[in-house]
Amino acid sequence: MATVDTAKDAAVLAAHAVEEEGVRRRDFIHVATISFAGVGAAAVALPLLGSLSASADVVALSSIEVDISKIEPGQAIKTSWRKQPVFIRNLTPQEVKEASAASLDAMRDPQTLAERTLPGKENWLVTLGVCTHLGCVPLGAAAGEVKGEFGGYFCPCHGSHYDTAGRIMKGPAPTNLAVPEFSFLSDTIIKIG
Amino acid sequence: MIRIFALLIGLFFSGMLLLSFAIGAYTAATETVAETAEHKFHKHAKAVSFAHDGPFGKFDRAQLQRGLKVYKEVCAACHSLNQVAFRNFAEIGYNEDEVKAIAKGWPAETPSVDPETGEASSRPAIAADKIPSPFLNEVAARAANNNALPPDLSLMAKARHNGPAYIYSLLTGYQNQPAALLKKFPDSKTGEGLYYNPYFANLNIAMAPPLNDGQVTFDDGSPNSKAAMAKDVAAFLTWTAEPKMEQRKSAGWAALIFLLIFTGLAFMSYKAIWADKKH
Amino acid sequence: MSFPWAQVYAPKNPVMQWVDERLPLPRFIYNAVGAGYPVPRNLNYFWNFGSLAGAALMIQIVTGIILAMNYYASTDGAFNSVEHIMRNVEAGWFIRYAHMNGASFFFIVVYIHMFRGLYFGSYKAPREMIWLLGVVIFLLMMATGFMGYVLPWGQMSYWGAQVITGFFSAIPVVGEPMRQWLLGGFAPDQAALGRFFSLHYLLPFVIAGVIILHVWALHIPGSSNPTGVHIKAQSDTVPFHPYYTAKDAFGLGVFLIIFVAVTFFAPNLLGHPDNYIPANPLSTPAHIVPEWYYWPFYAILRAFTVDFGIPFSGFVIIPAKLMGVLAMFGSILLLFFLPWLDSSPVRSGNYRPLFKKFFWFGLIPCILILGVCGVMPAEEPFVMLSQIAAAYYFAHFLIILPIISKIEKPLPLPNSITEAVTGKPLEMPQTAAA
């Protein structure tokens, strides 16, 4: 009898097990389907969001070449790089001397002129024309513009004064005018970016 | 009421259509439509196969480079390619310096402005520039080409039915006007300054046969028969029209395989949910 | 109407409870497309196409928003901006091809959805409002599709705009001023392109709004079914979720497989090569052909070749051109009257032997013939074929349908959905209760 009972029980248990197995397998399928749908949605979202990044033609223009042969000492030009203004300034020997000699102690963002220019070309100061405070374009590059108390650049938005090496001397801006990556292709042509 | 109106309108429209049909049928039965030379002698593009054909096809980079050479040395004299920039040539296997060299050495220069005087001028192209057009504007292009405008070729492979084969057929399809055509349509003689080509829609094209055997020499000594060059330039123009073709196909396969698995799972899910419901 | 046995939303999650008490949005969704909406258990795969149409609209809106970020609605810049998207924008080719083919697939899905409604009598009482709103959606889709096709400013875009707005010039007296008003000029130009872009962006959201009304109207009587018999008891229905959400997910998978296959491997299959040629107002393409989804209507437009007037007097009352325009609009507008033209109380075509014959051997072949004639040049035999097919099209809806709905002897209907499915008669609720 006992054997029969056990066999019966075993059969019932087995049947239960099959049922449970079935239930679990079904759940697994639903979970898998929903997970796949989620992964698919993410896989579609990626290119859609990626399309917002800089397009190939914009990236292709990320470096420019500028002819600087016409900039006399003491003058500066404003050009555009990556849709932002860039100041290229030809410092006079006097300015180079003073800027190199300036004491770093008083500066908010201490940097020597040599650190901000290329060796042997210390008279060529290339900076972004974007005030490091809130992004206005400082004055001082064009002839006749206010150059601020330190003879470099002056930002009219909130009164930041930069010296001839584009270093922040006074006002709210936290850092010096940024120096983009640049190099001399020849004595008269520089490549920015 | 609505049904009476509907009946009247239905009778009117259907009646007018049947009347149109009757008159059309009578006309068709009594008058023969004049055949045209285009109808009789136009040919469909030749069957030609390319490495990029089919769902797995990829561009043959060496062929695209040869096609570029043919375009540069032959087609570029008249046809612009204004959707393509020099930097795009990196995609057909040139490195940065080679791209710069191609841009600098391009037969046409990029229009610009003289920085001193402000007058229109030109400068050597750089990699970021689009390929400069051979002519300043449409008037200049027409003036130089017997009043025919050489079309831009950037999208030609997509702007014609069966584009790549059409380009190949057109370039290799010049022939003398068949005697049978002149016999049947004596008025259809190919005009002055036109060339007979059965693959062109109206049979008479203003472009002189552009390719001759051996016209372009390839650095690697690849065959430069007329047919070989036509095929190379057709492949190149397929690339200019559809530069993302390879990404498209590989992304397509990934998406298809993913969706097949998803749909399989969804089907099993659907069957499992409905397992106990008869429907 | 809500069925008394519909499940009631009772969230276990306290957050959902909290939200539901303050803004019953979860409850709304539960009752709309969740377990709270009882649906006939016997729906076939044709009932998948409603949700697929919604999915297709979403694809269009999402890809369209991104395209609009990079598109310039200017006659000088539009063509090049589309090429810019295809070449320079990251994944731009994918988004553009998906939008371009998505339009076609939206129409394929909606045509099958409409066909379902026509065959299974989904337009009949008490579902007339659903049908009327559906026809409104269809009209909006046609307008949106047309204006979208103009935007790339290729040859077919330009000449399509020229021809379609030219319809209006067929209207006597006010036609030409009206056309100039629509275009904002004498020919399609900057003004037309600008307004088409603006409206092409707006109308999909209007469509989405009308879809909400369409689904709202659906939930009043509940979904129809292949037998056309009303729901009588709980055993006739299953909850929408999970039964039909699972089925719709599977259907969506199949739809996406076909959509992806075309978009990635034959993206220009459904387009016209001429639209890769920039618009040129001085040169007309050899054959102006609209997008495939307008072909049947284009064929009807061109089928009228005879003026209506007093015979042999030369006095014309309605010129052929105007009649073509009227017929083309009429062929869609007559759908508004369909619920009252077909007065047969039997909904499903499966139980209507006569209707079924006219449907399968008359209407469907004629629409297909009109489609083929619409893409062919206006030559014989296509003109004559389109005249016969168009004559049948109007006769079918306006003459034949009202008549057969009167004279037809329908087949016996099943007593209930449950009976149709299981073969066993429905146990009526009161019997079950007893």
PDB file of C-alpha atoms in Angstrom, chain C residues 144-285:
ATOM      1  CA  THR C 144       0.107  66.080 -43.783  1.00  0.00           C
ATOM      2  CA  GLY C 145       1.651  63.567 -46.160  1.00  0.00           C
ATOM      3  CA  PHE C 146       1.285  65.897 -49.116  1.00  0.00           C
ATOM      4  CA  MET C 147       2.858  68.845 -47.331  1.00  0.00           C
ATOM      5  CA  GLY C 148       5.660  66.670 -45.999  1.00  0.00           C
ATOM      6  CA  TYR C 149       6.490  65.482 -49.491  1.00  0.00           C
ATOM      7  CA  VAL C 150       6.921  69.093 -50.586  1.00  0.00           C
ATOM      8  CA  LEU C 151       9.505  69.857 -47.914  1.00  0.00           C
ATOM      9  CA  PRO C 152      12.650  68.312 -49.501  1.00  0.00           C
ATOM     10  CA  TRP C 153      11.985  70.676 -52.417  1.00  0.00           C
ATOM     11  CA  GLY C 154      12.950  68.169 -55.066  1.00  0.00           C
ATOM     12  CA  GLN C 155      11.415  68.003 -58.517  1.00  0.00           C
ATOM     13  CA  MET C 156       8.458  65.841 -57.418  1.00  0.00           C
ATOM     14  CA  SER C 157       7.963  68.005 -54.335  1.00  0.00           C
ATOM     15  CA  TYR C 158       7.706  71.120 -56.425  1.00  0.00           C
ATOM     16  CA  TRP C 159       5.580  69.730 -59.208  1.00  0.00           C
ATOM     17  CA  GLY C 160       3.390  67.831 -56.778  1.00  0.00           C
ATOM     18  CA  ALA C 161       2.648  71.111 -55.023  1.00  0.00           C
ATOM     19  CA  GLN C 162       1.999  72.747 -58.376  1.00  0.00           C
ATOM     20  CA  VAL C 163      -0.451  70.041 -59.482  1.00  0.00           C
ATOM     21  CA  ILE C 164      -2.294  69.558 -56.185  1.00  0.00           C
ATOM     22  CA  THR C 165      -2.857  73.260 -55.648  1.00  0.00           C
ATOM     23  CA  GLY C 166      -3.830  73.381 -59.316  1.00  0.00           C
ATOM     24  CA  PHE C 167      -6.940  71.371 -58.380  1.00  0.00           C
ATOM     25  CA  PHE C 168      -8.362  74.485 -56.859  1.00  0.00           C
ATOM     26  CA  SER C 169      -8.046  76.458 -60.039  1.00  0.00           C
ATOM     27  CA  ALA C 170     -10.705  74.125 -61.456  1.00  0.00           C
ATOM     28  CA  ILE C 171     -13.275  75.808 -59.232  1.00  0.00           C
ATOM     29  CA  PRO C 172     -15.110  78.466 -61.225  1.00  0.00           C
ATOM     30  CA  VAL C 173     -14.531  82.165 -60.437  1.00  0.00           C
ATOM     31  CA  VAL C 174     -12.908  81.793 -57.002  1.00  0.00           C
ATOM     32  CA  GLY C 175     -10.563  78.971 -57.976  1.00  0.00           C
ATOM     33  CA  GLU C 176      -7.565  80.939 -59.179  1.00  0.00           C
ATOM     34  CA  PRO C 177      -7.607  83.511 -56.345  1.00  0.00           C
ATOM     35  CA  MET C 178      -7.997  80.616 -53.931  1.00  0.00           C
ATOM     36  CA  ARG C 179      -4.964  78.868 -55.357  1.00  0.00           C
ATOM     37  CA  GLN C 180      -2.905  82.016 -55.073  1.00  0.00           C
ATOM     38  CA  TRP C 181      -4.070  82.401 -51.496  1.00  0.00           C
ATOM     39  CA  LEU C 182      -3.105  78.795 -50.684  1.00  0.00           C
ATOM     40  CA  LEU C 183       0.333  79.202 -52.208  1.00  0.00           C
ATOM     41  CA  GLY C 184       0.942  82.779 -51.189  1.00  0.00           C
ATOM     42  CA  GLY C 185       2.053  83.474 -54.735  1.00  0.00           C
ATOM     43  CA  PHE C 186       1.589  82.532 -58.345  1.00  0.00           C
ATOM     44  CA  ALA C 187       3.588  79.336 -58.085  1.00  0.00           C
ATOM     45  CA  PRO C 188       4.997  77.267 -55.216  1.00  0.00           C
ATOM     46  CA  ASP C 189       7.751  79.323 -53.635  1.00  0.00           C
ATOM     47  CA  GLN C 190       9.123  80.457 -50.303  1.00  0.00           C
ATOM     48  CA  ALA C 191       5.711  81.424 -48.914  1.00  0.00           C
ATOM     49  CA  ALA C 192       4.229  78.039 -49.778  1.00  0.00           C
ATOM     50  CA  LEU C 193       7.221  76.124 -48.423  1.00  0.00           C
ATOM     51  CA  GLY C 194       7.133  78.050 -45.155  1.00  0.00           C
ATOM     52  CA  ARG C 195       3.450  77.436 -44.533  1.00  0.00           C
ATOM     53  CA  PHE C 196       3.671  73.798 -45.585  1.00  0.00           C
ATOM     54  CA  PHE C 197       6.488  73.243 -43.109  1.00  0.00           C
ATOM     55  CA  SER C 198       4.606  74.937 -40.311  1.00  0.00           C
ATOM     56  CA  LEU C 199       1.428  72.964 -41.005  1.00  0.00           C
ATOM     57  CA  HIS C 200       3.316  69.735 -41.544  1.00  0.00           C
ATOM     58  CA  TYR C 201       4.666  70.147 -38.028  1.00  0.00           C
ATOM     59  CA  LEU C 202       1.289  71.098 -36.585  1.00  0.00           C
ATOM     60  CA  LEU C 203      -1.075  68.577 -38.175  1.00  0.00           C
ATOM     61  CA  PRO C 204       0.416  65.385 -36.656  1.00  0.00           C
ATOM     62  CA  PHE C 205      -0.448  66.765 -33.243  1.00  0.00           C
ATOM     63  CA  VAL C 206      -3.964  67.503 -34.453  1.00  0.00           C
ATOM     64  CA  ILE C 207      -4.073  63.900 -35.693  1.00  0.00           C
ATOM     65  CA  ALA C 208      -2.936  62.724 -32.263  1.00  0.00           C
ATOM     66  CA  GLY C 209      -5.771  64.761 -30.734  1.00  0.00           C
ATOM     67  CA  VAL C 210      -8.381  63.283 -33.051  1.00  0.00           C
ATOM     68  CA  ILE C 211      -6.980  59.823 -32.292  1.00  0.00           C
ATOM     69  CA  ILE C 212      -7.735  60.448 -28.630  1.00  0.00           C
ATOM     70  CA  LEU C 213     -11.345  61.250 -29.591  1.00  0.00           C
ATOM     71  CA  HIS C 214     -11.385  58.192 -31.888  1.00  0.00           C
ATOM     72  CA  VAL C 215     -10.310  55.906 -29.033  1.00  0.00           C
ATOM     73  CA  TRP C 216     -12.633  57.643 -26.604  1.00  0.00           C
ATOM     74  CA  ALA C 217     -15.549  57.023 -28.971  1.00  0.00           C
ATOM     75  CA  LEU C 218     -14.361  53.416 -29.254  1.00  0.00           C
ATOM     76  CA  HIS C 219     -14.642  52.910 -25.512  1.00  0.00           C
ATOM     77  CA  ILE C 220     -18.300  53.903 -25.434  1.00  0.00           C
ATOM     78  CA  PRO C 221     -19.666  50.817 -27.253  1.00  0.00           C
ATOM     79  CA  GLY C 222     -16.444  48.783 -26.937  1.00  0.00           C
ATOM     80  CA  SER C 223     -14.539  47.098 -29.735  1.00  0.00           C
ATOM     81  CA  SER C 224     -16.281  45.393 -32.619  1.00  0.00           C
ATOM     82  CA  ASN C 225     -15.345  41.834 -33.572  1.00  0.00           C
ATOM     83  CA  PRO C 226     -15.263  39.538 -36.618  1.00  0.00           C
ATOM     84  CA  THR C 227     -18.758  38.187 -36.036  1.00  0.00           C
ATOM     85  CA  GLY C 228     -20.220  41.649 -35.551  1.00  0.00           C
ATOM     86  CA  VAL C 229     -22.326  40.232 -32.700  1.00  0.00           C
ATOM     87  CA  HIS C 230     -22.617  42.353 -29.563  1.00  0.00           C
ATOM     88  CA  ILE C 231     -20.851  41.402 -26.362  1.00  0.00           C
ATOM     89  CA  LYS C 232     -23.376  39.696 -24.110  1.00  0.00           C
ATOM     90  CA  ALA C 233     -21.488  38.255 -21.172  1.00  0.00           C
ATOM     91  CA  GLN C 234     -18.133  38.175 -19.511  1.00  0.00           C
ATOM     92  CA  SER C 235     -17.180  34.961 -21.286  1.00  0.00           C
ATOM     93  CA  ASP C 236     -17.358  36.887 -24.582  1.00  0.00           C
ATOM     94  CA  THR C 237     -14.489  39.090 -23.501  1.00  0.00           C
ATOM     95  CA  VAL C 238     -10.962  39.094 -22.202  1.00  0.00           C
ATOM     96  CA  PRO C 239      -9.264  42.019 -20.456  1.00  0.00           C
ATOM     97  CA  PHE C 240      -7.260  44.132 -22.919  1.00  0.00           C
ATOM     98  CA  HIS C 241      -4.194  43.616 -20.750  1.00  0.00           C
ATOM     99  CA  PRO C 242      -2.477  41.175 -20.890  1.00  0.00           C
ATOM    100  CA  TYR C 243      -4.361  39.442 -23.716  1.00  0.00           C
ATOM    101  CA  TYR C 244      -4.275  42.134 -26.369  1.00  0.00           C
ATOM    102  CA  THR C 245      -1.208  43.980 -25.153  1.00  0.00           C
ATOM    103  CA  ALA C 246       0.678  40.724 -25.755  1.00  0.00           C
ATOM    104  CA  LYS C 247      -0.905  40.259 -29.158  1.00  0.00           C
ATOM    105  CA  ASP C 248      -0.215  43.889 -30.117  1.00  0.00           C
ATOM    106  CA  ALA C 249       3.415  43.508 -29.027  1.00  0.00           C
ATOM    107  CA  PHE C 250       3.787  40.538 -31.333  1.00  0.00           C
ATOM    108  CA  GLY C 251       2.074  42.440 -34.144  1.00  0.00           C
ATOM    109  CA  LEU C 252       4.371  45.407 -33.563  1.00  0.00           C
ATOM    110  CA  GLY C 253       7.373  43.095 -33.884  1.00  0.00           C
ATOM    111  CA  VAL C 254       6.205  41.788 -37.254  1.00  0.00           C
ATOM    112  CA  PHE C 255       5.446  45.333 -38.435  1.00  0.00           C
ATOM    113  CA  LEU C 256       8.894  46.553 -37.382  1.00  0.00           C
ATOM    114  CA  ILE C 257      10.626  43.663 -39.147  1.00  0.00           C
ATOM    115  CA  ILE C 258       9.032  44.674 -42.447  1.00  0.00           C
ATOM    116  CA  PHE C 259       9.561  48.374 -41.776  1.00  0.00           C
ATOM    117  CA  VAL C 260      13.244  47.835 -40.945  1.00  0.00           C
ATOM    118  CA  ALA C 261      13.771  45.580 -43.946  1.00  0.00           C
ATOM    119  CA  VAL C 262      12.517  48.302 -46.292  1.00  0.00           C
ATOM    120  CA  THR C 263      14.077  51.260 -44.467  1.00  0.00           C
ATOM    121  CA  PHE C 264      17.553  49.747 -44.263  1.00  0.00           C
ATOM    122  CA  PHE C 265      17.750  47.651 -47.409  1.00  0.00           C
ATOM    123  CA  ALA C 266      15.526  49.390 -49.957  1.00  0.00           C
ATOM    124  CA  PRO C 267      14.964  52.885 -48.552  1.00  0.00           C
ATOM    125  CA  ASN C 268      14.119  54.420 -51.907  1.00  0.00           C
ATOM    126  CA  LEU C 269      11.850  51.610 -53.064  1.00  0.00           C
ATOM    127  CA  LEU C 270       8.661  53.556 -52.371  1.00  0.00           C
ATOM    128  CA  GLY C 271      10.044  56.946 -53.393  1.00  0.00           C
ATOM    129  CA  HIS C 272      10.550  58.531 -56.790  1.00  0.00           C
ATOM    130  CA  PRO C 273      14.045  59.111 -58.228  1.00  0.00           C
ATOM    131  CA  ASP C 274      13.090  62.590 -59.466  1.00  0.00           C
ATOM    132  CA  ASN C 275      12.882  63.850 -55.902  1.00  0.00           C
ATOM    133  CA  TYR C 276      16.668  63.604 -55.730  1.00  0.00           C
ATOM    134  CA  ILE C 277      16.799  66.369 -58.346  1.00  0.00           C
ATOM    135  CA  PRO C 278      16.484  69.851 -56.838  1.00  0.00           C
ATOM    136  CA  ALA C 279      13.240  71.670 -57.674  1.00  0.00           C
ATOM    137  CA  ASN C 280      13.353  73.474 -60.982  1.00  0.00           C
ATOM    138  CA  PRO C 281      10.358  75.685 -61.767  1.00  0.00           C
ATOM    139  CA  LEU C 282      11.383  75.825 -65.423  1.00  0.00           C
ATOM    140  CA  SER C 283      11.425  72.108 -66.149  1.00  0.00           C
ATOM    141  CA  THR C 284       8.610  69.634 -65.529  1.00  0.00           C
ATOM    142  CA  PRO C 285       9.444  65.941 -64.998  1.00  0.00           C
TER     143      PRO C 285
END
